[in-house]
CSV table of C-alpha atoms in Angstrom, one decimal:
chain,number,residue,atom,x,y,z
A,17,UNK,CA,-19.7,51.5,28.0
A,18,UNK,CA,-21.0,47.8,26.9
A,19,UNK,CA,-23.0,45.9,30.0
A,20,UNK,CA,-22.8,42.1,30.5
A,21,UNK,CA,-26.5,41.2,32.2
A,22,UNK,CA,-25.8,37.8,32.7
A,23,UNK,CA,-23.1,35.2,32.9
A,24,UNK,CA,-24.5,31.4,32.4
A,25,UNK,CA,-21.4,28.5,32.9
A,26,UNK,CA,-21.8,25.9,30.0
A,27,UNK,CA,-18.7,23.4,31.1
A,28,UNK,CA,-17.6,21.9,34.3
A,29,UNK,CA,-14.0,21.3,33.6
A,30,UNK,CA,-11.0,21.1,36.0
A,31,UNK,CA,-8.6,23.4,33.6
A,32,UNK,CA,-10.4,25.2,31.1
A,33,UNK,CA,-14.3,26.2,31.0
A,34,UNK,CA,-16.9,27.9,28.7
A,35,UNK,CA,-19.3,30.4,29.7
A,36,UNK,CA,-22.0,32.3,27.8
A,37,UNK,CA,-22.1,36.0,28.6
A,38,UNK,CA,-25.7,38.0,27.8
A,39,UNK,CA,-24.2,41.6,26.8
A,40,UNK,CA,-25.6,44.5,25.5
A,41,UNK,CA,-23.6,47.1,23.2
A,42,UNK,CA,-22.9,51.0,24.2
A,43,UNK,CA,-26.1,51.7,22.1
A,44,UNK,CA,-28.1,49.4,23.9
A,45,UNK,CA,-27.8,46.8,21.4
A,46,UNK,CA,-28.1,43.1,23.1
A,47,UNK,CA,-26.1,40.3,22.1
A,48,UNK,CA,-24.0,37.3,23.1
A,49,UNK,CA,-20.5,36.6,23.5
A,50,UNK,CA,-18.5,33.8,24.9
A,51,UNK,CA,-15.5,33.5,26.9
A,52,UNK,CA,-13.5,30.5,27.9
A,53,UNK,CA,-11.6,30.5,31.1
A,54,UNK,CA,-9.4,28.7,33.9
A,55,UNK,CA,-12.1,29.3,36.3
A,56,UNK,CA,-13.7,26.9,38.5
A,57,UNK,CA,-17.0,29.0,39.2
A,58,UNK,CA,-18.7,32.3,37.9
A,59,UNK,CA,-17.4,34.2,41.4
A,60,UNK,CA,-13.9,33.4,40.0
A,61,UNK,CA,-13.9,34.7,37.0
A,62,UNK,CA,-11.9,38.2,36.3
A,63,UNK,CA,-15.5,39.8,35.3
A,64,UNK,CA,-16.8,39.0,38.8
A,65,UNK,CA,-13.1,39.7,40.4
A,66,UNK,CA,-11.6,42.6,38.6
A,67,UNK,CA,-8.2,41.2,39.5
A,68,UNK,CA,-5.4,40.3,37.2
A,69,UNK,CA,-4.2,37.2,39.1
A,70,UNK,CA,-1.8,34.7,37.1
A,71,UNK,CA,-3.8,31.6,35.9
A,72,UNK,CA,-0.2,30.3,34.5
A,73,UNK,CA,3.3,30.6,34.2
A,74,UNK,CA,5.2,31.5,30.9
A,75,UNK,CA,9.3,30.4,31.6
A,76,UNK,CA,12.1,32.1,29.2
A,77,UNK,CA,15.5,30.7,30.3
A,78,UNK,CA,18.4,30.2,29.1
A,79,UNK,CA,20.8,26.7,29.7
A,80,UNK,CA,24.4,26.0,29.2
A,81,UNK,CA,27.8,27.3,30.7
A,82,UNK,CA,27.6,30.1,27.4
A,83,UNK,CA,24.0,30.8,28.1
A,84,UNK,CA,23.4,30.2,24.8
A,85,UNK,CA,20.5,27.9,24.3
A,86,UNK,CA,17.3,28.8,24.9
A,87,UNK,CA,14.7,25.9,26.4
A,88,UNK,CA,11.5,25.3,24.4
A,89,UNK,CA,9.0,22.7,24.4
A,90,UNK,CA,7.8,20.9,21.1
A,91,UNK,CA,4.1,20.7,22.3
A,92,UNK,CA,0.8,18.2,20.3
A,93,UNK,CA,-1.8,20.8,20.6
A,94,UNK,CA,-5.8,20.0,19.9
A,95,UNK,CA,-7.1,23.3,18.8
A,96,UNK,CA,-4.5,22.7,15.3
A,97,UNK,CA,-3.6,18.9,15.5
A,98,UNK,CA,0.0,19.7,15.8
A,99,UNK,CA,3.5,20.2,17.2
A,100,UNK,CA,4.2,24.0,17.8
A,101,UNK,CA,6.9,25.6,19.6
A,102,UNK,CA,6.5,26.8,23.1
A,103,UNK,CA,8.2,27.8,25.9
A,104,UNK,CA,7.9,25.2,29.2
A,105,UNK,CA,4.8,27.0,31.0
A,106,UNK,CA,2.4,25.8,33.4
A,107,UNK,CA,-0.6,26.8,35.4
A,108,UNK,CA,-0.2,28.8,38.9
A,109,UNK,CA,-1.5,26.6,41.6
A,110,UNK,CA,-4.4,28.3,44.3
A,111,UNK,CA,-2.1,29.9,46.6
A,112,UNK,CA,0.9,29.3,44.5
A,113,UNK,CA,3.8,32.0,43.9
A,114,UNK,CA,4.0,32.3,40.5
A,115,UNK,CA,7.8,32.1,40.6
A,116,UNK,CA,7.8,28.8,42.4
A,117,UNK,CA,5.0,27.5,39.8
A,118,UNK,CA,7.8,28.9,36.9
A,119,UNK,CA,10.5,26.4,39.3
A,120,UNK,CA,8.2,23.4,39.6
A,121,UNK,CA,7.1,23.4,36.0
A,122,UNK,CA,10.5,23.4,34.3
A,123,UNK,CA,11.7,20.7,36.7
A,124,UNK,CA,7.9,18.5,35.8
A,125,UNK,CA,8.0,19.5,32.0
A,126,UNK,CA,12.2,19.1,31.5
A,127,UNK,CA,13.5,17.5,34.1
A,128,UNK,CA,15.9,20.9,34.4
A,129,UNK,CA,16.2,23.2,37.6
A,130,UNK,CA,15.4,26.8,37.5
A,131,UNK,CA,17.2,29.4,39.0
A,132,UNK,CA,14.9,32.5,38.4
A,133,UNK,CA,16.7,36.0,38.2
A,134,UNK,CA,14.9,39.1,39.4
A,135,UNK,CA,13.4,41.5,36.8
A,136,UNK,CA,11.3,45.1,37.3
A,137,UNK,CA,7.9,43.7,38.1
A,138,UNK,CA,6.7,45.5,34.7
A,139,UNK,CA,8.4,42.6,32.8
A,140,UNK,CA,6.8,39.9,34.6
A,141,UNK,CA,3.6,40.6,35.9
A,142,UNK,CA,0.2,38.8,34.4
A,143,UNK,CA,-0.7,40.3,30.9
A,144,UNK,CA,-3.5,38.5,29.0
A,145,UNK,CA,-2.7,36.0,26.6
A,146,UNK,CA,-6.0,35.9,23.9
A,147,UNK,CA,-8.0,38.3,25.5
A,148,UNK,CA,-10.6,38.1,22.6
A,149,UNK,CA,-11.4,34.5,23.5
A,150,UNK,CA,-10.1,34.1,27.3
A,151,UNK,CA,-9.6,35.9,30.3
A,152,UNK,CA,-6.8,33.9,30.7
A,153,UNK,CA,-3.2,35.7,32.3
A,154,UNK,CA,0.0,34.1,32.3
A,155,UNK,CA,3.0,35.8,34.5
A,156,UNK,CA,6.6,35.2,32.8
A,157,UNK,CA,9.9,33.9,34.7
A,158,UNK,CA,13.0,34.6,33.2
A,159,UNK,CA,16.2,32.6,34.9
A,160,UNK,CA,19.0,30.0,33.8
A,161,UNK,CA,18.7,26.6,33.7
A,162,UNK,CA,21.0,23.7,35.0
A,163,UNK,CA,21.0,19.5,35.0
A,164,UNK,CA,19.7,17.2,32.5
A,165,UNK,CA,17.0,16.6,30.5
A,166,UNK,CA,14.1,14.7,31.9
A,167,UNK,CA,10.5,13.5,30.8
A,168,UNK,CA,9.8,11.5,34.3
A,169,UNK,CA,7.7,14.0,35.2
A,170,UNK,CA,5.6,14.5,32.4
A,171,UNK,CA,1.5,13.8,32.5
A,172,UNK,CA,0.2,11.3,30.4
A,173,UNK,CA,-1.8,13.8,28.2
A,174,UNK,CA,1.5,15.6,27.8
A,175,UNK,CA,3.1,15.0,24.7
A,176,UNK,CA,6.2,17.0,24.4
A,177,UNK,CA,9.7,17.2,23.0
A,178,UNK,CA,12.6,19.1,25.3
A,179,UNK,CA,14.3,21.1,22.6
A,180,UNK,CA,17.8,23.3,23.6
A,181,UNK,CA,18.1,25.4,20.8
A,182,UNK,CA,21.1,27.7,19.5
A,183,UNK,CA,20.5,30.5,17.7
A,184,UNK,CA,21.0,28.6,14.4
A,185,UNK,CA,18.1,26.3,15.2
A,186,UNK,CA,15.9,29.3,16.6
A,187,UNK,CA,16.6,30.7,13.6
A,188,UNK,CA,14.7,27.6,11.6
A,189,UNK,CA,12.1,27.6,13.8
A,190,UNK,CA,11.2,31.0,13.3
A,191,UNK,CA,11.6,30.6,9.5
A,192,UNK,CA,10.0,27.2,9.1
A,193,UNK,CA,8.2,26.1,12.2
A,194,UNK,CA,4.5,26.8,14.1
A,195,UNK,CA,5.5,29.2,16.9
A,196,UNK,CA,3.2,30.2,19.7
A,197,UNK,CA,3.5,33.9,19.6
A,198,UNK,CA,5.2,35.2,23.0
A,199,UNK,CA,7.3,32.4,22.1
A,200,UNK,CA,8.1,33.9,18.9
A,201,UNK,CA,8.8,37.1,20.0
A,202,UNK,CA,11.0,36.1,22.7
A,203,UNK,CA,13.1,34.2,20.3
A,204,UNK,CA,13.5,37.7,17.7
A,205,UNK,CA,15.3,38.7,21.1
A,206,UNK,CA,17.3,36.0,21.7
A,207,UNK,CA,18.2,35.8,17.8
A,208,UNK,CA,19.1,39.2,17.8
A,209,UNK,CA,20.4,40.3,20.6
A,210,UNK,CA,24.0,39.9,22.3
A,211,UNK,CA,23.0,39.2,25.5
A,212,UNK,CA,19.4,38.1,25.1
A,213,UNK,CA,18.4,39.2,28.8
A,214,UNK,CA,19.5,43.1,28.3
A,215,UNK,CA,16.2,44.3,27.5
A,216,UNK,CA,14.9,43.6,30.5
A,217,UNK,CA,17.0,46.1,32.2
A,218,UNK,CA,15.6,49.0,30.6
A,219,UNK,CA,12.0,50.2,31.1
């Protein structure tokens, strides 16, 4: 099994931070690698913990008295000087339920409430987003959405577009548009399927 000797923090950043690991190979091989990360301090990261807490909050909801819209975000991101498509997500604050992170997030990123519904934990629980790069987890909410659309509570380094979108204009996206890729996957559901929450009663 591959060792990691040594773990040196490169960044002191409030959200996202870059550490250096010193790792040697199966064969004994040594070598570097890098891994960027939501955590404060070495102790916190999930090398040092070996626990798959949520650093965020993925939300897939659904809005409207048919249920038929499905909320997005039309997000700039840096890392490809863009607008992709994402769902409204957030990260988990220390202490924080995940669940009431999801509620608090839709109502700071759309304005929306969030009535989340209750799925089997193996649907929602923390799975790694680009484990490659990041020990980054996210946990998912799935609920409906209710009110109206709302930027107030947006942060000035947010720049975002609320988008309720039918199946026709999911669809689009999917042909035409930069998706992130639970996003995108999602969406095949919800393009697909009759009743785009059905899945998650079967496991």
């Amino acid at each position: 099994m591959p060792e990691i000797k040594k773990v040196t923090p490169l960044t002191e950043n409030p959200h996202v931070n870059l550490y250096h690991l010193d790792v040697e190979s199966k064969t004994g091989r040594k070598g570097h690698y890098y891994v960027a990360s939501r955590a404060k301090t070495e102790n916190d990261l999930k090398i040092r913990t070996k626990k798959n807490t949520p650093d965020g909050v993925i939300i897939y909801s659904l809005y409207g008295e048919k249920k038929d819209k499905v909320v997005l975000v039309r997000q700039y991101r840096y890392a490809i000087d863009s607008y992709i498509y994402e769902f409204p997500a957030g990260l988990v604050e220390p202490g924080e339920d995940y669940k009431e992170a999801g509620i608090r997030e839709m109502k700071e990123e759309t304005g929306l409430e969030l009535s989340p519904i209750d799925v089997d934990p193996a649907y929602e629980k923390p799975y790694f987003t680009t484990i490659g790069m990041t020990d980054e987890s996210c946990a998912t909410v799935y609920g409906y959405t209710s009110g109206e659309i709302s930027g107030d509570g947006l942060e000035d380094s947010e720049e975002l577009e609320i988008v309720l979108a039918d199946r026709e204009e999911v669809r689009r996206i999917l042909r035409e548009e930069k998706a992130a890729i639970m996003t995108a996957y999602m969406l095949m559901h919800f393009l697909h399927d009759e009743e785009p929450f059905a899945f998650l009663r079967e496991i």
